Tab-separated table of C-alpha atoms and ligand atoms in Angstrom:
chain	number	residue	atom	x	y	z
A	2	MET	CA	42.126	35.781	-119.011
A	3	LEU	CA	43.937	32.672	-120.614
A	4	LEU	CA	43.635	30.227	-117.018
A	5	TYR	CA	39.987	30.434	-115.859
A	6	LYS	CA	38.113	28.741	-112.697
A	7	LYS	CA	34.722	27.403	-114.158
A	8	ASP	CA	32.183	24.978	-112.200
A	9	GLN	CA	31.326	24.120	-115.064
A	10	ILE	CA	31.773	22.306	-118.375
A	11	THR	CA	30.280	24.469	-122.046
A	12	ASP	CA	29.066	24.101	-124.644
A	13	ASP	CA	32.145	25.137	-126.712
A	14	GLU	CA	35.383	23.929	-124.489
A	15	ASN	CA	37.151	20.453	-125.220
A	16	ILE	CA	38.019	19.041	-122.443
A	17	ILE	CA	41.402	16.871	-120.075
A	18	ILE	CA	40.203	14.545	-117.831
A	19	LEU	CA	43.310	14.645	-115.249
A	20	GLY	CA	43.076	11.114	-113.001
A	21	LYS	CA	44.930	8.443	-111.465
A	22	LYS	CA	45.037	4.537	-112.932
A	23	ASP	CA	42.326	3.727	-110.572
A	24	SER	CA	40.097	6.845	-111.433
A	25	ASP	CA	36.620	6.371	-111.462
A	26	PHE	CA	35.623	8.562	-114.022
A	27	SER	CA	32.419	6.916	-114.127
A	28	PRO	CA	30.273	10.497	-113.732
A	29	TRP	CA	32.591	12.216	-117.030
A	30	PHE	CA	31.426	9.727	-119.496
A	31	LYS	CA	27.030	9.315	-120.266
A	32	ASN	CA	28.153	6.988	-122.868
A	33	LYS	CA	28.830	2.863	-121.689
A	34	ASN	CA	30.671	1.934	-123.870
A	35	GLU	CA	33.486	4.715	-123.529
A	36	LEU	CA	33.810	4.003	-120.351
A	37	ASP	CA	34.241	0.534	-121.036
A	38	TYR	CA	37.258	1.170	-123.604
A	39	LEU	CA	38.765	3.115	-121.149
A	40	LYS	CA	38.649	0.706	-118.436
A	41	LYS	CA	40.300	-1.041	-120.102
A	42	ARG	CA	42.826	0.807	-121.720
A	43	THR	CA	44.440	2.609	-117.925
A	44	GLU	CA	44.318	-1.320	-116.802
A	45	GLU	CA	46.720	-2.219	-119.004
A	46	ASP	CA	48.780	1.322	-117.862
A	47	LYS	CA	47.708	3.449	-121.170
A	48	LYS	CA	47.979	7.064	-119.975
A	49	THR	CA	46.732	9.672	-122.734
A	50	LEU	CA	43.183	8.159	-124.346
A	51	THR	CA	41.654	10.432	-126.583
A	52	PHE	CA	37.761	10.222	-127.685
A	53	ASN	CA	36.689	12.054	-130.434
A	54	HIS	CA	33.336	13.249	-129.471
A	55	LEU	CA	30.457	15.831	-132.436
A	56	ASN	CA	31.430	18.792	-131.163
A	57	ARG	CA	34.770	18.133	-129.524
A	58	ILE	CA	37.999	16.040	-129.197
A	59	VAL	CA	37.440	14.232	-125.047
A	60	LEU	CA	41.379	14.133	-123.328
A	61	VAL	CA	41.920	11.646	-120.644
A	62	GLN	CA	45.317	11.779	-119.269
A	63	ILE	CA	46.281	9.531	-116.586
A	64	LEU	CA	48.744	11.445	-113.729
A	65	GLY	CA	50.028	10.253	-110.388
A	66	ASN	CA	53.040	7.959	-110.109
A	67	GLN	CA	52.995	7.423	-106.294
A	68	ASP	CA	56.387	6.188	-105.997
A	69	LYS	CA	58.191	9.035	-107.576
A	70	ALA	CA	59.062	12.496	-105.299
A	71	TYR	CA	56.574	14.596	-104.990
A	72	TYR	CA	58.093	18.011	-107.289
A	73	ILE	CA	58.603	14.959	-110.299
A	74	ARG	CA	55.138	14.199	-110.006
A	75	LEU	CA	54.282	17.008	-111.088
A	76	GLU	CA	56.796	19.028	-113.306
A	77	GLU	CA	55.128	15.089	-115.199
A	78	ALA	CA	52.384	16.688	-115.067
A	79	ARG	CA	53.024	20.023	-116.726
A	80	LYS	CA	54.617	17.580	-119.317
A	81	ALA	CA	52.016	15.526	-119.830
A	82	ALA	CA	50.442	19.065	-121.087
A	83	CYS	CA	52.242	20.072	-123.359
A	84	SER	CA	52.314	16.684	-125.217
A	85	LEU	CA	48.512	17.177	-125.052
A	86	HIS	CA	49.063	20.610	-126.536
A	87	ARG	CA	50.527	19.377	-129.130
A	88	GLN	CA	47.397	16.864	-129.419
A	89	LEU	CA	44.797	20.073	-129.164
A	90	LYS	CA	46.329	22.167	-132.086
A	91	GLY	CA	46.487	18.716	-133.864
A	92	PHE	CA	42.422	18.548	-133.574
A	93	ASP	CA	42.371	23.015	-134.240
A	94	ALA	CA	41.527	23.610	-130.837
A	95	ASP	CA	40.439	26.871	-129.489
A	96	LYS	CA	38.941	26.234	-125.328
A	97	VAL	CA	39.510	23.861	-123.063
A	98	CYS	CA	38.218	22.722	-119.732
A	99	ILE	CA	41.165	20.357	-117.393
A	100	VAL	CA	38.755	18.369	-115.412
A	101	ASN	CA	40.032	17.079	-112.025
A	102	GLY	CA	39.033	13.820	-112.013
A	103	GLY	CA	40.490	12.565	-109.145
A	104	ILE	CA	44.698	14.561	-108.421
A	105	THR	CA	45.422	16.456	-106.101
A	106	ASP	CA	45.376	20.088	-106.903
A	107	GLU	CA	49.238	20.801	-107.181
A	108	GLU	CA	49.140	18.390	-110.438
A	109	VAL	CA	46.077	20.078	-111.218
A	110	TYR	CA	48.168	23.846	-110.935
A	111	ALA	CA	51.722	22.505	-112.566
A	112	PHE	CA	48.944	20.645	-116.117
A	113	ALA	CA	47.662	24.246	-116.534
A	114	GLU	CA	50.967	25.590	-116.155
A	115	GLY	CA	52.764	23.046	-118.526
A	116	LEU	CA	49.181	24.056	-120.473
A	117	ALA	CA	49.500	28.098	-120.510
A	118	LEU	CA	53.459	28.030	-120.594
A	119	THR	CA	52.944	25.643	-123.355
A	120	ASN	CA	50.791	27.552	-125.545
A	121	TYR	CA	53.442	30.875	-125.596
A	122	GLN	CA	54.619	31.736	-129.521
A	123	PHE	CA	57.163	35.005	-130.716
A	124	ASN	CA	55.477	35.866	-133.398
A	125	ARG	CA	56.280	38.630	-134.220
A	126	TYR	CA	57.723	38.950	-137.228
A	127	PHE	CA	56.141	37.121	-139.366
A	128	THR	CA	54.414	38.641	-141.912
A	129	LYS	CA	52.547	36.003	-143.406
A	130	ASN	CA	49.467	34.819	-140.869
A	131	ASN	CA	50.571	31.469	-141.989
A	132	LEU	CA	53.312	31.429	-140.091
A	133	LYS	CA	51.761	31.975	-136.367
A	134	GLU	CA	50.418	28.552	-134.800
A	135	LYS	CA	47.737	28.165	-133.742
A	136	THR	CA	47.399	28.662	-130.173
A	137	LEU	CA	44.487	27.814	-127.810
A	138	THR	CA	42.788	31.137	-126.526
A	139	GLY	CA	41.163	29.972	-122.980
A	140	ILE	CA	42.265	27.071	-120.233
A	141	GLY	CA	39.703	26.401	-117.902
A	142	ILE	CA	39.969	24.755	-115.099
A	143	LEU	CA	37.222	22.587	-113.190
A	144	SER	CA	37.890	21.836	-109.130
A	145	GLU	CA	36.227	21.950	-106.503
A	146	LYS	CA	39.294	22.645	-104.179
A	147	VAL	CA	40.539	25.487	-106.382
A	148	SER	CA	40.409	28.461	-104.770
A	149	GLU	CA	40.155	31.700	-107.779
A	150	GLU	CA	43.051	33.840	-106.354
A	151	ASN	CA	45.709	31.250	-107.291
A	152	ILE	CA	44.646	30.482	-109.823
A	153	ASN	CA	44.353	34.613	-111.235
A	154	ARG	CA	48.114	34.589	-109.106
A	155	LEU	CA	49.063	31.089	-112.293
A	156	ASN	CA	47.735	33.436	-115.504
A	157	ILE	CA	50.377	36.519	-113.666
A	158	ILE	CA	52.860	34.378	-113.746
A	159	VAL	CA	52.761	32.778	-117.127
A	160	THR	CA	52.186	36.617	-118.369
A	161	ALA	CA	55.548	37.323	-116.137
A	162	VAL	CA	57.205	34.175	-117.890
A	163	SER	CA	56.172	35.364	-121.684
A	164	LYS	CA	57.172	39.146	-121.504
A	165	ALA	CA	60.880	38.077	-119.691
A	166	ARG	CA	60.246	35.079	-122.463
A	167	ASP	CA	59.174	37.920	-125.130
A	168	LEU	CA	62.734	40.410	-123.943
A	169	VAL	CA	64.988	36.959	-124.758
A	170	ASN	CA	63.455	36.528	-127.909
A	171	GLU	CA	63.993	40.190	-129.497
A	172	PRO	CA	67.238	40.820	-131.315
A	173	LEU	CA	69.354	44.070	-130.322
A	174	SER	CA	67.756	45.427	-133.802
A	175	TYR	CA	65.186	46.342	-131.828
A	176	LEU	CA	66.472	45.687	-128.229
A	177	THR	CA	69.048	47.601	-127.373
A	178	ALA	CA	69.216	48.981	-123.650
A	179	VAL	CA	67.102	51.832	-124.458
A	180	GLN	CA	64.974	49.973	-125.354
A	181	LEU	CA	65.081	47.456	-122.804
A	182	ALA	CA	64.686	50.036	-120.282
A	183	ALA	CA	61.411	51.544	-122.102
A	184	GLU	CA	59.798	47.456	-122.297
A	185	ILE	CA	60.767	47.606	-118.327
A	186	GLU	CA	58.806	50.805	-117.335
A	187	LYS	CA	56.210	49.799	-119.805
A	188	MET	CA	56.049	46.510	-117.309
A	189	GLY	CA	56.636	48.388	-114.227
A	190	LYS	CA	53.125	50.675	-116.081
A	191	GLU	CA	51.134	47.427	-116.469
A	192	SER	CA	52.074	45.937	-113.671
A	193	GLY	CA	51.790	48.616	-110.764
A	194	PHE	CA	55.743	49.203	-109.561
A	195	LYS	CA	58.055	51.844	-109.492
A	196	THR	CA	61.084	52.556	-112.209
A	197	GLU	CA	63.738	54.619	-112.337
A	198	VAL	CA	65.868	54.457	-115.647
A	199	LEU	CA	70.002	56.293	-115.169
A	200	ASN	CA	70.893	57.628	-118.462
A	201	LYS	CA	74.347	57.311	-119.254
A	202	ARG	CA	74.946	60.972	-118.052
A	203	LYS	CA	73.715	59.862	-114.790
A	204	ILE	CA	76.063	56.282	-115.210
A	205	GLU	CA	79.079	58.939	-115.907
A	206	SER	CA	78.095	61.377	-113.358
A	207	LEU	CA	78.088	58.001	-111.229
A	208	LYS	CA	81.396	56.972	-112.309
A	209	MET	CA	80.043	53.802	-113.274
A	210	GLY	CA	83.263	52.325	-114.591
A	211	GLY	CA	82.950	48.827	-115.365
A	212	LEU	CA	79.499	49.283	-117.672
A	213	LEU	CA	80.461	52.518	-118.941
A	214	ALA	CA	83.873	50.698	-120.169
A	215	VAL	CA	81.829	47.376	-121.724
A	216	ASN	CA	80.040	50.723	-123.229
A	217	ARG	CA	82.633	52.815	-125.179
A	218	GLY	CA	82.771	49.593	-128.103
A	219	SER	CA	78.387	50.420	-128.277
A	220	ILE	CA	77.332	52.657	-130.405
A	221	ASP	CA	74.436	53.258	-128.289
A	222	PRO	CA	74.176	54.005	-125.192
A	223	PRO	CA	73.361	52.335	-121.481
A	224	THR	CA	71.271	52.107	-118.906
A	225	PHE	CA	70.640	50.618	-115.276
A	226	THR	CA	66.852	50.670	-114.717
A	227	ILE	CA	65.302	50.096	-111.611
A	228	MET	CA	63.007	49.103	-110.741
A	229	GLU	CA	61.061	49.189	-107.693
A	230	TRP	CA	57.621	46.768	-104.911
A	231	LYS	CA	57.357	48.576	-102.065
A	232	PRO	CA	53.070	47.745	-100.639
A	233	GLU	CA	52.691	48.866	-97.380
A	234	ASN	CA	51.602	45.253	-96.322
A	235	ALA	CA	55.270	45.386	-97.345
A	236	VAL	CA	56.722	41.569	-94.346
A	237	ASN	CA	60.677	42.598	-95.036
A	238	GLU	CA	62.009	45.811	-93.114
A	239	LYS	CA	64.461	45.531	-95.552
A	240	PRO	CA	64.083	45.036	-99.363
A	241	LEU	CA	65.141	41.948	-101.518
A	242	VAL	CA	67.217	43.287	-104.739
A	243	LEU	CA	67.474	41.350	-107.329
A	244	VAL	CA	70.099	42.318	-110.078
A	245	GLY	CA	69.701	40.956	-113.537
A	246	LYS	CA	73.067	40.338	-116.805
A	247	GLY	CA	71.733	42.803	-119.165
A	248	ILE	CA	74.005	42.384	-122.302
A	249	VAL	CA	71.702	43.308	-124.719
A	250	TYR	CA	73.957	41.747	-127.417
A	251	ASP	CA	77.238	40.239	-126.488
A	252	THR	CA	80.065	40.199	-129.279
A	253	GLY	CA	82.985	39.056	-126.612
A	254	GLY	CA	83.952	42.605	-127.935
A	255	LEU	CA	87.658	42.899	-128.913
A	256	SER	CA	88.367	39.140	-127.790
A	257	LEU	CA	85.674	38.638	-130.196
A	258	LYS	CA	83.351	35.024	-130.570
A	259	PRO	CA	83.883	32.449	-133.111
A	260	THR	CA	81.037	31.990	-134.747
A	261	PRO	CA	78.585	30.724	-135.646
A	262	ASP	CA	78.819	28.308	-132.618
A	263	SER	CA	79.475	30.793	-130.139
A	264	MET	CA	78.245	34.588	-130.779
A	265	ASP	CA	74.887	33.823	-132.835
A	266	TYR	CA	71.798	32.915	-129.771
A	267	MET	CA	73.679	36.093	-127.672
A	268	LYS	CA	70.916	38.526	-127.968
A	269	CYS	CA	70.602	35.817	-124.514
A	270	ASP	CA	72.779	37.351	-122.879
A	271	MET	CA	70.462	39.610	-120.725
A	272	ALA	CA	68.052	37.059	-119.653
A	273	GLY	CA	69.325	38.362	-115.895
A	274	ALA	CA	67.254	41.055	-116.584
A	275	ALA	CA	64.325	39.863	-118.377
A	276	ALA	CA	64.430	37.356	-115.330
A	277	VAL	CA	64.050	39.753	-112.608
A	278	ALA	CA	61.646	42.517	-114.190
A	279	GLY	CA	59.308	39.236	-115.154
A	280	THR	CA	59.960	38.636	-110.836
A	281	LEU	CA	58.729	42.180	-110.342
A	282	TYR	CA	55.700	41.611	-113.301
A	283	ALA	CA	54.833	38.615	-111.738
A	284	VAL	CA	54.923	40.693	-107.654
A	285	ALA	CA	53.588	43.248	-108.168
A	286	ALA	CA	50.976	42.035	-110.641
A	287	SER	CA	49.763	39.836	-107.904
A	288	GLY	CA	50.470	42.473	-104.924
A	289	LEU	CA	52.692	39.961	-102.556
A	290	PRO	CA	53.581	42.317	-99.264
A	291	VAL	CA	56.958	41.606	-99.295
A	292	TRP	CA	59.275	44.624	-100.322
A	293	VAL	CA	61.341	43.943	-103.248
A	294	ILE	CA	63.634	46.400	-105.845
A	295	GLY	CA	65.889	44.889	-109.317
A	296	LEU	CA	68.940	46.277	-111.065
A	297	ALA	CA	69.175	45.694	-114.600
A	298	PRO	CA	72.551	47.101	-115.700
A	299	ALA	CA	72.697	47.570	-119.940
A	300	THR	CA	74.857	47.062	-123.013
A	301	ASP	CA	75.399	45.983	-126.297
A	302	ASN	CA	79.328	44.157	-126.057
A	303	ARG	CA	80.782	45.360	-129.239
A	304	PRO	CA	84.425	45.438	-130.526
A	305	ASP	CA	84.806	49.579	-132.539
A	306	GLY	CA	87.680	51.814	-132.369
A	307	ASN	CA	86.828	52.854	-128.078
A	308	ALA	CA	86.876	49.542	-127.473
A	309	TYR	CA	88.016	48.935	-123.947
A	310	VAL	CA	90.686	46.481	-124.683
A	311	PRO	CA	92.460	43.629	-123.183
A	312	GLY	CA	95.096	44.796	-120.490
A	313	ASP	CA	93.252	47.918	-119.818
A	314	VAL	CA	92.721	49.203	-115.362
A	315	VAL	CA	89.164	49.832	-115.230
A	316	THR	CA	88.197	52.161	-112.307
A	317	MET	CA	84.463	50.678	-110.633
A	318	TYR	CA	81.534	52.616	-108.875
A	319	ASP	CA	82.767	51.031	-105.936
A	320	GLY	CA	86.630	52.236	-106.506
A	321	THR	CA	87.842	49.272	-107.521
A	322	THR	CA	90.352	48.636	-110.172
A	323	VAL	CA	90.421	45.960	-112.480
A	324	GLU	CA	92.642	44.672	-114.690
A	325	VAL	CA	90.513	43.783	-118.381
A	326	LEU	CA	91.971	40.223	-119.104
A	327	ASN	CA	89.442	39.108	-121.298
A	328	THR	CA	86.641	41.816	-122.835
A	329	ASP	CA	84.392	38.669	-123.514
A	330	ALA	CA	84.691	38.508	-119.011
A	331	GLU	CA	81.855	41.561	-119.337
A	332	GLY	CA	78.837	40.341	-117.757
A	333	ARG	CA	81.091	40.546	-114.249
A	334	MET	CA	82.175	44.052	-115.944
A	335	ILE	CA	78.097	45.931	-115.352
A	336	LEU	CA	77.342	43.434	-112.464
A	337	ALA	CA	80.143	44.689	-110.284
A	338	ASP	CA	79.061	47.567	-110.346
A	339	ALA	CA	75.039	46.720	-109.507
A	340	LEU	CA	76.098	45.360	-106.658
A	341	SER	CA	77.552	48.371	-105.355
A	342	TYR	CA	74.935	49.674	-106.417
A	343	ALA	CA	73.114	47.797	-104.325
A	344	LYS	CA	74.660	48.504	-101.084
A	345	GLN	CA	72.582	52.030	-100.047
A	346	TYR	CA	69.627	49.774	-99.556
A	347	ASP	CA	70.911	48.370	-97.151
A	348	PRO	CA	69.171	45.080	-97.985
A	349	GLU	CA	68.546	41.703	-96.350
A	350	LEU	CA	69.561	39.906	-99.367
A	351	VAL	CA	71.270	39.936	-102.802
A	352	ILE	CA	70.353	37.318	-105.619
A	353	GLU	CA	72.069	38.293	-109.441
A	354	LEU	CA	71.034	36.404	-112.462
A	355	SER	CA	73.461	36.261	-115.273
A	356	THR	CA	74.712	34.404	-118.060
A	357	LEU	CA	77.688	34.893	-117.021
A	358	THR	CA	79.396	31.754	-117.958
A	359	GLY	CA	80.378	28.762	-120.765
A	360	SER	CA	81.893	26.699	-117.737
A	361	ALA	CA	78.065	26.273	-116.022
A	362	HIS	CA	76.477	25.585	-119.662
A	363	ALA	CA	79.385	23.054	-119.850
A	364	ALA	CA	78.688	21.332	-116.293
A	365	ILE	CA	75.421	21.001	-115.591
A	366	GLY	CA	74.507	21.843	-119.993
A	367	GLN	CA	70.849	23.602	-119.825
A	368	TYR	CA	68.995	21.794	-117.216
A	369	GLY	CA	69.394	23.734	-114.033
A	370	ILE	CA	71.007	26.462	-113.041
A	371	VAL	CA	74.535	27.010	-110.744
A	372	GLY	CA	74.421	28.332	-107.740
A	373	MET	CA	76.529	29.858	-104.637
A	374	GLY	CA	76.818	31.789	-102.188
A	375	ASN	CA	77.651	32.987	-99.195
A	376	ALA	CA	73.975	34.492	-97.581
A	377	GLY	CA	73.812	31.315	-94.958
A	378	ARG	CA	72.707	27.882	-95.347
A	379	GLU	CA	68.519	27.997	-94.940
A	380	VAL	CA	68.202	30.971	-97.181
A	381	PHE	CA	70.189	28.590	-99.972
A	382	ASP	CA	68.358	25.269	-99.514
A	383	GLN	CA	65.052	27.666	-98.899
A	384	LEU	CA	65.891	28.613	-102.851
A	385	LYS	CA	66.738	25.031	-104.109
A	386	MET	CA	63.387	24.087	-102.375
A	387	SER	CA	62.090	26.746	-104.577
A	388	GLY	CA	63.741	25.054	-107.707
A	389	GLU	CA	62.994	21.755	-107.201
A	390	HIS	CA	58.896	23.295	-106.157
A	391	CYS	CA	58.881	25.155	-110.160
A	392	TYR	CA	61.670	22.217	-111.309
A	393	GLU	CA	64.511	25.564	-112.135
A	394	ARG	CA	66.478	23.130	-110.138
A	395	ILE	CA	70.234	24.676	-108.486
A	396	VAL	CA	72.860	22.894	-108.515
A	397	GLU	CA	75.076	24.038	-105.622
A	398	PHE	CA	78.621	24.857	-106.430
A	399	PRO	CA	81.704	25.504	-103.979
A	400	PHE	CA	82.098	28.930	-102.836
A	401	TRP	CA	85.932	28.781	-101.102
A	402	ASP	CA	87.772	31.737	-100.877
A	403	GLU	CA	90.945	29.842	-102.727
A	404	TYR	CA	89.019	30.490	-105.678
A	405	GLY	CA	89.306	34.009	-105.211
A	406	GLU	CA	92.086	34.280	-104.662
A	407	LEU	CA	93.530	33.493	-108.744
A	408	LEU	CA	92.178	37.040	-109.493
A	409	LYS	CA	94.992	38.538	-108.250
A	410	SER	CA	96.551	41.375	-110.365
A	411	ASP	CA	100.154	42.133	-110.907
A	412	ILE	CA	99.077	45.691	-111.154
A	413	ALA	CA	94.971	45.986	-109.402
A	414	ASP	CA	93.061	45.265	-107.663
A	415	LEU	CA	92.287	42.232	-109.403
A	416	LYS	CA	91.631	41.374	-112.821
A	417	ASN	CA	88.486	39.898	-114.691
A	418	ILE	CA	89.402	36.612	-115.243
A	419	GLY	CA	90.631	33.654	-113.268
A	420	GLY	CA	92.708	30.881	-114.271
A	421	LYS	CA	92.270	27.823	-116.778
A	422	TYR	CA	89.812	26.259	-115.102
A	423	ALA	CA	86.423	26.637	-112.816
A	424	GLY	CA	85.814	29.468	-114.646
A	425	ALA	CA	81.910	29.583	-112.867
A	426	ILE	CA	82.962	30.283	-109.414
A	427	THR	CA	85.682	32.522	-110.166
A	428	ALA	CA	83.316	35.419	-112.120
A	429	GLY	CA	80.777	34.180	-108.715
A	430	LYS	CA	84.265	35.311	-106.340
A	431	PHE	CA	84.627	38.056	-109.085
A	432	LEU	CA	81.638	39.020	-108.059
A	433	GLU	CA	82.011	38.499	-104.693
A	434	ASN	CA	84.068	41.378	-103.743
A	435	PHE	CA	81.522	43.849	-104.913
A	436	THR	CA	79.148	42.664	-102.149
A	437	SER	CA	79.263	43.471	-98.332
A	438	TYR	CA	75.906	41.693	-97.806
A	439	PRO	CA	73.782	38.307	-98.568
A	440	TYR	CA	74.254	37.656	-100.981
A	441	ILE	CA	73.169	33.806	-103.921
A	442	HIS	CA	75.082	34.142	-107.778
A	443	LEU	CA	73.012	32.268	-110.027
A	444	ASP	CA	74.295	31.197	-113.270
A	445	ILE	CA	71.540	31.180	-115.784
A	446	ALA	CA	73.286	30.289	-119.099
A	447	GLY	CA	72.854	26.712	-119.229
A	448	PRO	CA	68.950	27.330	-119.098
A	449	SER	CA	68.239	30.712	-119.646
A	450	TYR	CA	67.550	29.720	-123.895
A	451	ASN	CA	67.095	26.612	-125.671
A	452	LYS	CA	68.656	25.808	-129.443
A	453	THR	CA	66.363	23.159	-129.872
A	454	THR	CA	62.363	22.736	-128.280
A	455	GLU	CA	62.501	22.027	-124.708
A	456	GLU	CA	58.898	20.633	-123.770
A	457	TYR	CA	57.361	23.170	-121.760
A	458	ARG	CA	60.005	25.614	-122.171
A	459	GLY	CA	60.028	25.988	-126.039
A	460	LYS	CA	62.472	27.071	-127.920
A	461	GLY	CA	64.358	30.038	-127.863
A	462	GLY	CA	64.418	32.068	-124.285
A	463	SER	CA	63.035	30.433	-121.634
A	464	GLY	CA	62.094	33.377	-119.128
A	465	VAL	CA	63.742	30.703	-116.484
A	466	GLY	CA	63.893	32.676	-112.685
A	467	VAL	CA	61.156	33.957	-113.578
A	468	ARG	CA	59.174	30.909	-111.917
A	469	LEU	CA	62.018	30.324	-109.253
A	470	LEU	CA	62.211	33.767	-107.616
A	471	TYR	CA	58.322	33.967	-107.830
A	472	ASP	CA	58.002	31.247	-105.558
A	473	PHE	CA	60.759	32.277	-103.651
A	474	LEU	CA	59.429	35.034	-103.028
A	475	LEU	CA	55.429	33.529	-102.564
A	476	ASN	CA	57.241	31.345	-99.389
A	477	HIS	CA	59.511	34.202	-97.574
A	478	THR	CA	55.164	36.169	-97.724
A	479	ARG	CA	54.367	33.253	-95.337
B	29	BES	N1	77.634	35.690	-122.305
B	29	BES	C1	79.116	35.344	-122.284
B	29	BES	C2	78.146	33.058	-121.265
B	29	BES	C3	77.454	32.989	-122.026
B	29	BES	C4	77.695	31.194	-123.075
B	29	BES	C5	76.359	32.602	-121.420
B	29	BES	C6	76.961	30.679	-123.224
B	29	BES	C7	75.139	31.989	-122.564
B	29	BES	C8	75.409	31.339	-123.157
B	29	BES	C9	79.432	35.348	-120.832
B	29	BES	O1	79.669	36.990	-121.232
B	29	BES	C10	81.162	34.761	-121.976
B	29	BES	O2	81.418	35.493	-122.458
B	29	BES	N2	82.223	33.966	-120.935
B	29	BES	C11	83.229	33.616	-121.179
B	29	BES	C12	83.467	34.485	-120.181
B	29	BES	C13	85.638	34.511	-119.665
B	29	BES	C14	86.262	34.604	-120.777
B	29	BES	C15	86.406	34.640	-118.996
B	29	BES	C16	83.105	32.396	-120.960
B	29	BES	O3	82.080	31.951	-120.163
B	29	BES	O4	84.040	32.276	-121.814
B	30	ZN	ZN1	80.923	37.621	-123.121
B	31	ZN	ZN1	77.799	37.774	-121.810
């Protein structure tokens, strides 16, 4: 357990005291000189103070700018935690206790979350120990009203995000489609959700033409992983279905991407599938009373003698024919089959996440998720609210039918690319053709992978989507 509740401070841990500018810190400082110094410096608007004691370091962090929206304050707490994590690392700290010295519980959680997320490392491939960074092994929380249940929940969420990040950070040399399915099965066993993996033969017999077309250039078989969490006390009668793009590597196929810029990080093209698996892990491990199904179609996308070519016409799982005009628009080919497959569940709602378009990335950068859909105002607003709460914010793009007209083909029911503009939207509209239920499409191409460190979200895979979807599902049970 990385995060746990404490009811007193012990000798072996460092201390972070969280307070407001006018908080009374006297219960935590026996030494009057220190207290006077603290008072003086906080009055001068100093936000972080460091006290070196014999056996530990004591940090004071001032939070809670009341002029700002609550969710901005929570994000400031996470970011403050990230910068204190760096300080603690400098002191070789092992364990730390967060003490609530007068802020809200929500802020305490957010701070603890930021600290725990910053603690993440992907070091599986370092063979020399000195390349692994020192991390915290324990984060205690000392705050009267903070419940054990909520701390456990936070611990599970942080673990789930780390697992999603691990999956994104794993290169193709390890994480093939078959291995992705195996990793998801492992996550299911650990947390309690069920998994079924459809292999190539099964995918062929089901005639999932989109997934098979993309897989034709690959030397590895595709997989289609079905996850399910169906507790007896579920609040919903129809399942919520989550669909994630599982392109374990995207070279673009014969419409090859140029390297270095656009291909180097394309191991991240399964971040949608990672987010879905991470969410199911968190939902199952915390026993949320909600019926959720996850679908992860997976393959890599490469050029090869047998690869699908621009101009090909592919018959999809639902019988729709698609003229392929760019083999780099492969995500929508495999997702279309998964979305058609979801119809059999008669879902209450389907949320699909994918690193779908450079266009979404170009429009808003790494700071948010591009969302669109036809699921209705209320549910979309709930999802957006979750986005603000956990700061995985969603920007809603239009979903007008005119964009769909750009996908008309001369020789088939649809073509797989639209025009020069609005690429993120035409991609979403393409997918809508394969749905028959309330649908939300989230394009995570921007925030899924950070080329430079983004505060507590880190460098590399960010695990975006897990905290968002978990928060949404948690609210759904309330
Ligand atoms: N995987 C890419 C999208 C992407 C871009 C993800 C940047 C993460 C970061 C996707 O398969 C793709 O190549 N999309 C094309 C679509 C185009 C050919 C219509 C794109 O956005 O250029
Ligand atoms: Zn592509
Ligand atoms: Zn892709």
